[in-house]
mmCIF file of C-alpha atoms in Angstrom:
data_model
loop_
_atom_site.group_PDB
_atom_site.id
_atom_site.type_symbol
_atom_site.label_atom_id
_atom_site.label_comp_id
_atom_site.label_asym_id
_atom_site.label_seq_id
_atom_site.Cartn_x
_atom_site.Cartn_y
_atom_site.Cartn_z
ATOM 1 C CA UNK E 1 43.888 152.921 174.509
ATOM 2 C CA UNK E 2 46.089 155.568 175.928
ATOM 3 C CA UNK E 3 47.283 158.583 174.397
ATOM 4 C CA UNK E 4 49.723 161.055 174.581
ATOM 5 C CA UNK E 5 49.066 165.153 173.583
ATOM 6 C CA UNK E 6 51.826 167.231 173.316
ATOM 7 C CA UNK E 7 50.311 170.713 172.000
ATOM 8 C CA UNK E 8 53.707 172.899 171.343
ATOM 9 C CA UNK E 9 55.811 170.918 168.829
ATOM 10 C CA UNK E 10 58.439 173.750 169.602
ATOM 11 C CA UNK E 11 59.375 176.261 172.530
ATOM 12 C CA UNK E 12 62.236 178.532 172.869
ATOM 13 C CA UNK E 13 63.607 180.450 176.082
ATOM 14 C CA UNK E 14 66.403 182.728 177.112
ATOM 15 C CA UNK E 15 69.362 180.920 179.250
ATOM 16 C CA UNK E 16 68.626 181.519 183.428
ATOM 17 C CA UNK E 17 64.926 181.735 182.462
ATOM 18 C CA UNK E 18 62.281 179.186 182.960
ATOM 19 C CA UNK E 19 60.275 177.375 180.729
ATOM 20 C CA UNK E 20 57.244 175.211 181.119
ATOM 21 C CA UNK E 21 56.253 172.073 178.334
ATOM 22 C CA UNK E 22 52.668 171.088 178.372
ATOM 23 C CA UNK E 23 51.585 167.547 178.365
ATOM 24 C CA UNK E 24 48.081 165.763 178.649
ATOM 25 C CA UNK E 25 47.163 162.264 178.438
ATOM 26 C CA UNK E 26 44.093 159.963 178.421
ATOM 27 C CA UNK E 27 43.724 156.925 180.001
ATOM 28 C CA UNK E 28 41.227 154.653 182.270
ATOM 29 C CA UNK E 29 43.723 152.820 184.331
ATOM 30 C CA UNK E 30 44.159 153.749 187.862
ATOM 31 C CA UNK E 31 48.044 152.383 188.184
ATOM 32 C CA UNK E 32 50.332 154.166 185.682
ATOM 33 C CA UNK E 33 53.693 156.744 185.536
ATOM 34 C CA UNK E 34 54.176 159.550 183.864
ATOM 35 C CA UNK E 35 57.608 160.474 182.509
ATOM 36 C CA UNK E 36 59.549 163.303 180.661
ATOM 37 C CA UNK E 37 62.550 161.962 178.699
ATOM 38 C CA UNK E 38 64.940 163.940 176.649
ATOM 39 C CA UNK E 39 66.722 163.383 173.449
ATOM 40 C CA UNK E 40 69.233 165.405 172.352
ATOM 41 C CA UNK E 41 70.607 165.375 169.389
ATOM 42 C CA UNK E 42 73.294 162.458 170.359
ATOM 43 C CA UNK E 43 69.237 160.510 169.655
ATOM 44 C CA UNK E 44 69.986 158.893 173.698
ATOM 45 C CA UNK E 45 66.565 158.884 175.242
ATOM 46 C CA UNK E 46 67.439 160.145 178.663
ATOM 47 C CA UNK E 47 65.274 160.114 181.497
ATOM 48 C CA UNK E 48 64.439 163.778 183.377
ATOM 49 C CA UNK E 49 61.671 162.914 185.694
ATOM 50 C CA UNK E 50 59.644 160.197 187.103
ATOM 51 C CA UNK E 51 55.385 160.939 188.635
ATOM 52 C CA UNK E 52 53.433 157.751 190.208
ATOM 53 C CA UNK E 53 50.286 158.458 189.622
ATOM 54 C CA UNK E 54 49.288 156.969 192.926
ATOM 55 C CA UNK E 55 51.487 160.572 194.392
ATOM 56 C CA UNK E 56 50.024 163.455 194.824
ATOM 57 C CA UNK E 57 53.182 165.225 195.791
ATOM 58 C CA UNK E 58 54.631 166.527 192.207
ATOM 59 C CA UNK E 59 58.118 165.237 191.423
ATOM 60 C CA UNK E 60 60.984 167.091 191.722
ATOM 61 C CA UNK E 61 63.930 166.461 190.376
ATOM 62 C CA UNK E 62 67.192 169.532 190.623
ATOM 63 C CA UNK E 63 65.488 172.354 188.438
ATOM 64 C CA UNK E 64 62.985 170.052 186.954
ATOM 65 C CA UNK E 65 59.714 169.536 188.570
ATOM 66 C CA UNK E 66 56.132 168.860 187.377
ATOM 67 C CA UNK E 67 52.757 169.755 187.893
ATOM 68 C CA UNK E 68 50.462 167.189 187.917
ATOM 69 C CA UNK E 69 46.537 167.174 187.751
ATOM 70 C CA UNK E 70 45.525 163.811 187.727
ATOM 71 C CA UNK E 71 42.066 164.538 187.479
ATOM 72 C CA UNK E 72 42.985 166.723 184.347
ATOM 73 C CA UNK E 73 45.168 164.118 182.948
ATOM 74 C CA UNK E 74 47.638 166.916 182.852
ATOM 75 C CA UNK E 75 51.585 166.755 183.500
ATOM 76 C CA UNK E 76 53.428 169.553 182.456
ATOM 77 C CA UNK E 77 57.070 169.639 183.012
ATOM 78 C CA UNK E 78 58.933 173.115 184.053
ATOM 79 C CA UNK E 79 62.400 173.570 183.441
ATOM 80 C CA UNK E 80 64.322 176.494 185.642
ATOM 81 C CA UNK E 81 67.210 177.991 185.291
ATOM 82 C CA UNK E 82 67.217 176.787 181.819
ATOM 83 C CA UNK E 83 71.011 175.863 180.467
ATOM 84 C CA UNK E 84 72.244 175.600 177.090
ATOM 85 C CA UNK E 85 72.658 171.746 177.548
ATOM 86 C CA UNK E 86 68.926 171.832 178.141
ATOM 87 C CA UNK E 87 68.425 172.273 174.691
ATOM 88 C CA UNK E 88 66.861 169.207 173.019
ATOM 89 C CA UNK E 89 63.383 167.160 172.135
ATOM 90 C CA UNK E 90 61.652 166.696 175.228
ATOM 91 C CA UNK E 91 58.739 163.689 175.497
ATOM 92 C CA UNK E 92 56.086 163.054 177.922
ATOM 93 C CA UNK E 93 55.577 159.714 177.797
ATOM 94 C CA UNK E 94 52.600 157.460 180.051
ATOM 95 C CA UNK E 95 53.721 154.115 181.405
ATOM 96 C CA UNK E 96 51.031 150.920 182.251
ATOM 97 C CA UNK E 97 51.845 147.928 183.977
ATOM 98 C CA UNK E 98 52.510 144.992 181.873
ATOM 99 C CA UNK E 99 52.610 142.206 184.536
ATOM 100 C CA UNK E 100 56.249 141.882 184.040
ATOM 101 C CA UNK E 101 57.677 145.156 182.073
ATOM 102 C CA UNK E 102 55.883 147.847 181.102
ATOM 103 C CA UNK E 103 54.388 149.833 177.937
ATOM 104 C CA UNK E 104 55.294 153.434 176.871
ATOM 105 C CA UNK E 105 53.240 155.638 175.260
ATOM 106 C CA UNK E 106 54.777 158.718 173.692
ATOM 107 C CA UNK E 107 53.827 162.019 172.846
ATOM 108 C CA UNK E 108 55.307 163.707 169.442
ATOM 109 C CA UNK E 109 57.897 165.844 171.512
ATOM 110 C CA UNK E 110 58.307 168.880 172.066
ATOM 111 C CA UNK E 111 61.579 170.754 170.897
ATOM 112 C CA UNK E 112 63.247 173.351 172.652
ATOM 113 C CA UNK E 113 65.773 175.682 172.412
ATOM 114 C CA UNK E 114 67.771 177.510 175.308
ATOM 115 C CA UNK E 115 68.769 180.694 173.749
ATOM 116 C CA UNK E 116 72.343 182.380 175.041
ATOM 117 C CA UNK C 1 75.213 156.066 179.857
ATOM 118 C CA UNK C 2 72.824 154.087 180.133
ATOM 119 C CA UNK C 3 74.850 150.883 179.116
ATOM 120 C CA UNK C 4 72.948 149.640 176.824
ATOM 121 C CA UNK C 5 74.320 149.655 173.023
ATOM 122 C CA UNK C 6 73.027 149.486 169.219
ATOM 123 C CA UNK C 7 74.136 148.643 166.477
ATOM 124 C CA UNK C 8 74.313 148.923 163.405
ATOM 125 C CA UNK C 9 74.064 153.132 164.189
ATOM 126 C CA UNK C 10 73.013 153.536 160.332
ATOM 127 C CA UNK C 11 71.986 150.861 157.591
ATOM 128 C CA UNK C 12 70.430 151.813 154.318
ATOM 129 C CA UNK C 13 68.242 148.611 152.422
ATOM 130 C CA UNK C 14 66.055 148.558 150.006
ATOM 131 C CA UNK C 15 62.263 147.699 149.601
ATOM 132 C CA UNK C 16 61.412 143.645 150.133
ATOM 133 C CA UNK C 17 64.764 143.059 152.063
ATOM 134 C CA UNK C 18 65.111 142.138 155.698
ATOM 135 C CA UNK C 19 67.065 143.634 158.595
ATOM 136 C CA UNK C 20 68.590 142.350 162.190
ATOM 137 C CA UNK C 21 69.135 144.930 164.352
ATOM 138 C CA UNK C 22 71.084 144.095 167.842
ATOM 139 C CA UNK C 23 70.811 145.415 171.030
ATOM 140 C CA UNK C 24 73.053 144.792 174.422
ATOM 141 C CA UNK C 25 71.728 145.328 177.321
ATOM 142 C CA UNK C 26 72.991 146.734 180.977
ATOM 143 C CA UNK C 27 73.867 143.006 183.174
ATOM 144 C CA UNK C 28 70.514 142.095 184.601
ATOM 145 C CA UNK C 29 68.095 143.629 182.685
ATOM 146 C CA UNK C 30 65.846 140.933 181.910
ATOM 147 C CA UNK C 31 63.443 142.592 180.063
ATOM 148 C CA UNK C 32 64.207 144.677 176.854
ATOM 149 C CA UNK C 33 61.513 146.588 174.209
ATOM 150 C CA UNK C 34 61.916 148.042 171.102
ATOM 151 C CA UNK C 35 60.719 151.264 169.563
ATOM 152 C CA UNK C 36 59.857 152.485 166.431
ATOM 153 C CA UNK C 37 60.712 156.583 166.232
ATOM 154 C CA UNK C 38 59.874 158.060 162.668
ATOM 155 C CA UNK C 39 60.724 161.555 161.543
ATOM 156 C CA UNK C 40 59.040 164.144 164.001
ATOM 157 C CA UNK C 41 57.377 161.524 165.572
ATOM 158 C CA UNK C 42 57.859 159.950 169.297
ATOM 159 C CA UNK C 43 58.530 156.525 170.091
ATOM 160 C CA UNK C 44 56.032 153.459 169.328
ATOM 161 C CA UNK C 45 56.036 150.545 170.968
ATOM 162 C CA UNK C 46 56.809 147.331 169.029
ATOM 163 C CA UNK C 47 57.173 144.480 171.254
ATOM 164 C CA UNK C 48 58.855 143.596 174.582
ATOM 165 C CA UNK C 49 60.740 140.440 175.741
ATOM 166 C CA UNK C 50 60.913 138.900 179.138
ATOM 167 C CA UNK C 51 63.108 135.943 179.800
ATOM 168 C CA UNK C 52 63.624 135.437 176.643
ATOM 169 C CA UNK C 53 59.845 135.331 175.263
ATOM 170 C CA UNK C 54 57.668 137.916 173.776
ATOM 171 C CA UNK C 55 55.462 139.464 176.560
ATOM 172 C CA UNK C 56 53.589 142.538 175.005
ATOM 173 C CA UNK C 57 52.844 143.776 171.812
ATOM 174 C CA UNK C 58 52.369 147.022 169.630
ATOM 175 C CA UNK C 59 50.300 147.579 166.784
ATOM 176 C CA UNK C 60 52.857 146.222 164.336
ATOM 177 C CA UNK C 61 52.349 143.196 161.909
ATOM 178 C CA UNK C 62 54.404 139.907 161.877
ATOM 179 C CA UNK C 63 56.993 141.126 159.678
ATOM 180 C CA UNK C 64 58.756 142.643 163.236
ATOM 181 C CA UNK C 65 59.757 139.792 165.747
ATOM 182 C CA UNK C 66 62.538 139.648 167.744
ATOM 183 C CA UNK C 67 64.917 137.546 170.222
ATOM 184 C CA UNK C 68 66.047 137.502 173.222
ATOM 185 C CA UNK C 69 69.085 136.187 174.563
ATOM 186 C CA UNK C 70 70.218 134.692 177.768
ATOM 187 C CA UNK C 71 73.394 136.920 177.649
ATOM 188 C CA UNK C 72 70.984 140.235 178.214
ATOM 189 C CA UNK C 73 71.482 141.066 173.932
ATOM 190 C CA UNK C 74 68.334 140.929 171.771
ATOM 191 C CA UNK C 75 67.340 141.377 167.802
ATOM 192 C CA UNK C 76 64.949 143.212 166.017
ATOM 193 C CA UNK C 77 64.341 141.409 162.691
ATOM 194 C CA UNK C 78 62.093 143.015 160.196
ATOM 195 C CA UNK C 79 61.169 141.151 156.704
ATOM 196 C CA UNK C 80 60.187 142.346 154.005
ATOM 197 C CA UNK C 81 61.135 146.333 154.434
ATOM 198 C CA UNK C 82 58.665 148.954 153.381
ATOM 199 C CA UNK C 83 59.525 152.276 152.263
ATOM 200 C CA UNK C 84 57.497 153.145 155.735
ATOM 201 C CA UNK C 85 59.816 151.170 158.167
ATOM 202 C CA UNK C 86 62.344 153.955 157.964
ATOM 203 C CA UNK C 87 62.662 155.229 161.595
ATOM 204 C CA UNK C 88 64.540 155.372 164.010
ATOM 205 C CA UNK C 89 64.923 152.091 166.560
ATOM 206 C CA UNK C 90 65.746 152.252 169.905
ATOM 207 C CA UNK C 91 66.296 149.258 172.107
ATOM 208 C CA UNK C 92 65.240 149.962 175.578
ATOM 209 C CA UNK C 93 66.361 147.898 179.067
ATOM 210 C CA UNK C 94 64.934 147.378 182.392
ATOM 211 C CA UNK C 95 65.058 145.328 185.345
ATOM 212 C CA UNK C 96 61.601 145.409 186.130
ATOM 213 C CA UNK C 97 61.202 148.236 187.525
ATOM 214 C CA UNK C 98 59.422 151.603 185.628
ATOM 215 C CA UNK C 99 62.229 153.457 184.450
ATOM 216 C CA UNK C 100 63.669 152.539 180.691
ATOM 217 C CA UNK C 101 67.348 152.505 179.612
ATOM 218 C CA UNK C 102 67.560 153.727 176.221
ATOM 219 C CA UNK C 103 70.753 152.745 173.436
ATOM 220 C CA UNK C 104 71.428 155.752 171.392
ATOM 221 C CA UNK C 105 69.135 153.984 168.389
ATOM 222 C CA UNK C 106 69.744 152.753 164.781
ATOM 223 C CA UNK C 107 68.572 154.586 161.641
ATOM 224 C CA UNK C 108 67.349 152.914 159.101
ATOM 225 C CA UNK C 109 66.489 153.869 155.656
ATOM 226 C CA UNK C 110 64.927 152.254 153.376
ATOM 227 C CA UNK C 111 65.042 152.960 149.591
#
């Protein structure tokens, strides 16, 4: 089975500033993703950033990017720049194959706050 | 946006009732899954449909099943409610490929 960790249920940084969420995961398949979505308080799961585990390069996506240790099983997302629209619940999440479609597994989200 | 829509956006029931909850998904999107997101919690995965059959499975019990339509929309139905079903659900799209499209979710409480 996989699983999700998420180890700081909340985080809190000053606007311009950057920020870094934690995430680790376990899992014994070789193919998988790794995602961060957010969900603001609207509750629309929206998706930040996408890691094939098959990549070393870490993703990078405007002022998101990861760092990813796949021999870890670590993916921790960093935020810079941090805006006040950043503010919201923020979950890793690991993706398998299904044949067709795929499976999510979630973390318990981390919530942060962008501070003016 | 991510084009896909939910409703109801809040329903209250009561213990031993049933629920339908609808989803419509972005044109194409042949394959649609539904999560369970209680209070605090993240997401669970219930079930997924392909072409209109069931092709993967959470860790939930009969009571959940669902449907798929050929017009991209799908159901949740859940029988007999449990004080413990009260979450939120979010219907999620894709067109196989490994990114999900998320609909803004429906609350449900049950008393």
């Amino acid at each position: 089975a996989q699983t999700v960790t998420q180890s700081q249920p909340e985080m809190s940084v000053q606007e311009a500033e950057t920020v870094t969420l934690s995430c680790t995961y376990d899992t014994s398949e070789s193919n998988y993703y790794l995602f961060w979505y957010k969900q603001p308080p609207s509750r629309q799961m929206i998706l930040v950033i996408r890691q094939e585990a098959y990549k070393q390069q870490n993703a990078t996506e405007n002022r998101f990017s990861v760092n990813f240790q796949k021999a870890a099983k670590s993916f921790s997302l960093k935020i810079s720049d941090s805006q006040l629209g950043d503010t919201a619940m923020y979950f890793c999440a690991f993706m398998k194959p299904l044949g067709i479609g795929n499976q999510f597994y979630f973390g318990t989200g981390t919530s942060l706050t962008v501070i003016p | 946006e991510t084009g896909v829509t939910q409703s109801p956006t809040h329903l209250i029931k009561t213990r031993g009732q049933q629920v339908t909850l609808r989803c419509s998904s972005q044109s194409g999107h042949n394959t649609v899954s539904w999560y369970q997101q209680a209070l605090g919690q993240g997401p669970q995965f219930i079930f997924q449909y392909y072409r209109e059959e069931e092709n993967g499975r959470g860790n939930f019990p009969p009571r959940f099943s669902g449907l798929q339509f050929p017009n991209y929309s799908s159901e949740l139905n859940v029988n007999a409610l449990e004080l413990d079903d009260s979450a939120l659900y979010l219907c999620a799209s894709t067109i196989a490929g490994a990114e999900l499209f998320f609909g803004e979710g429906s609350r449900l409480t049950v008393l």
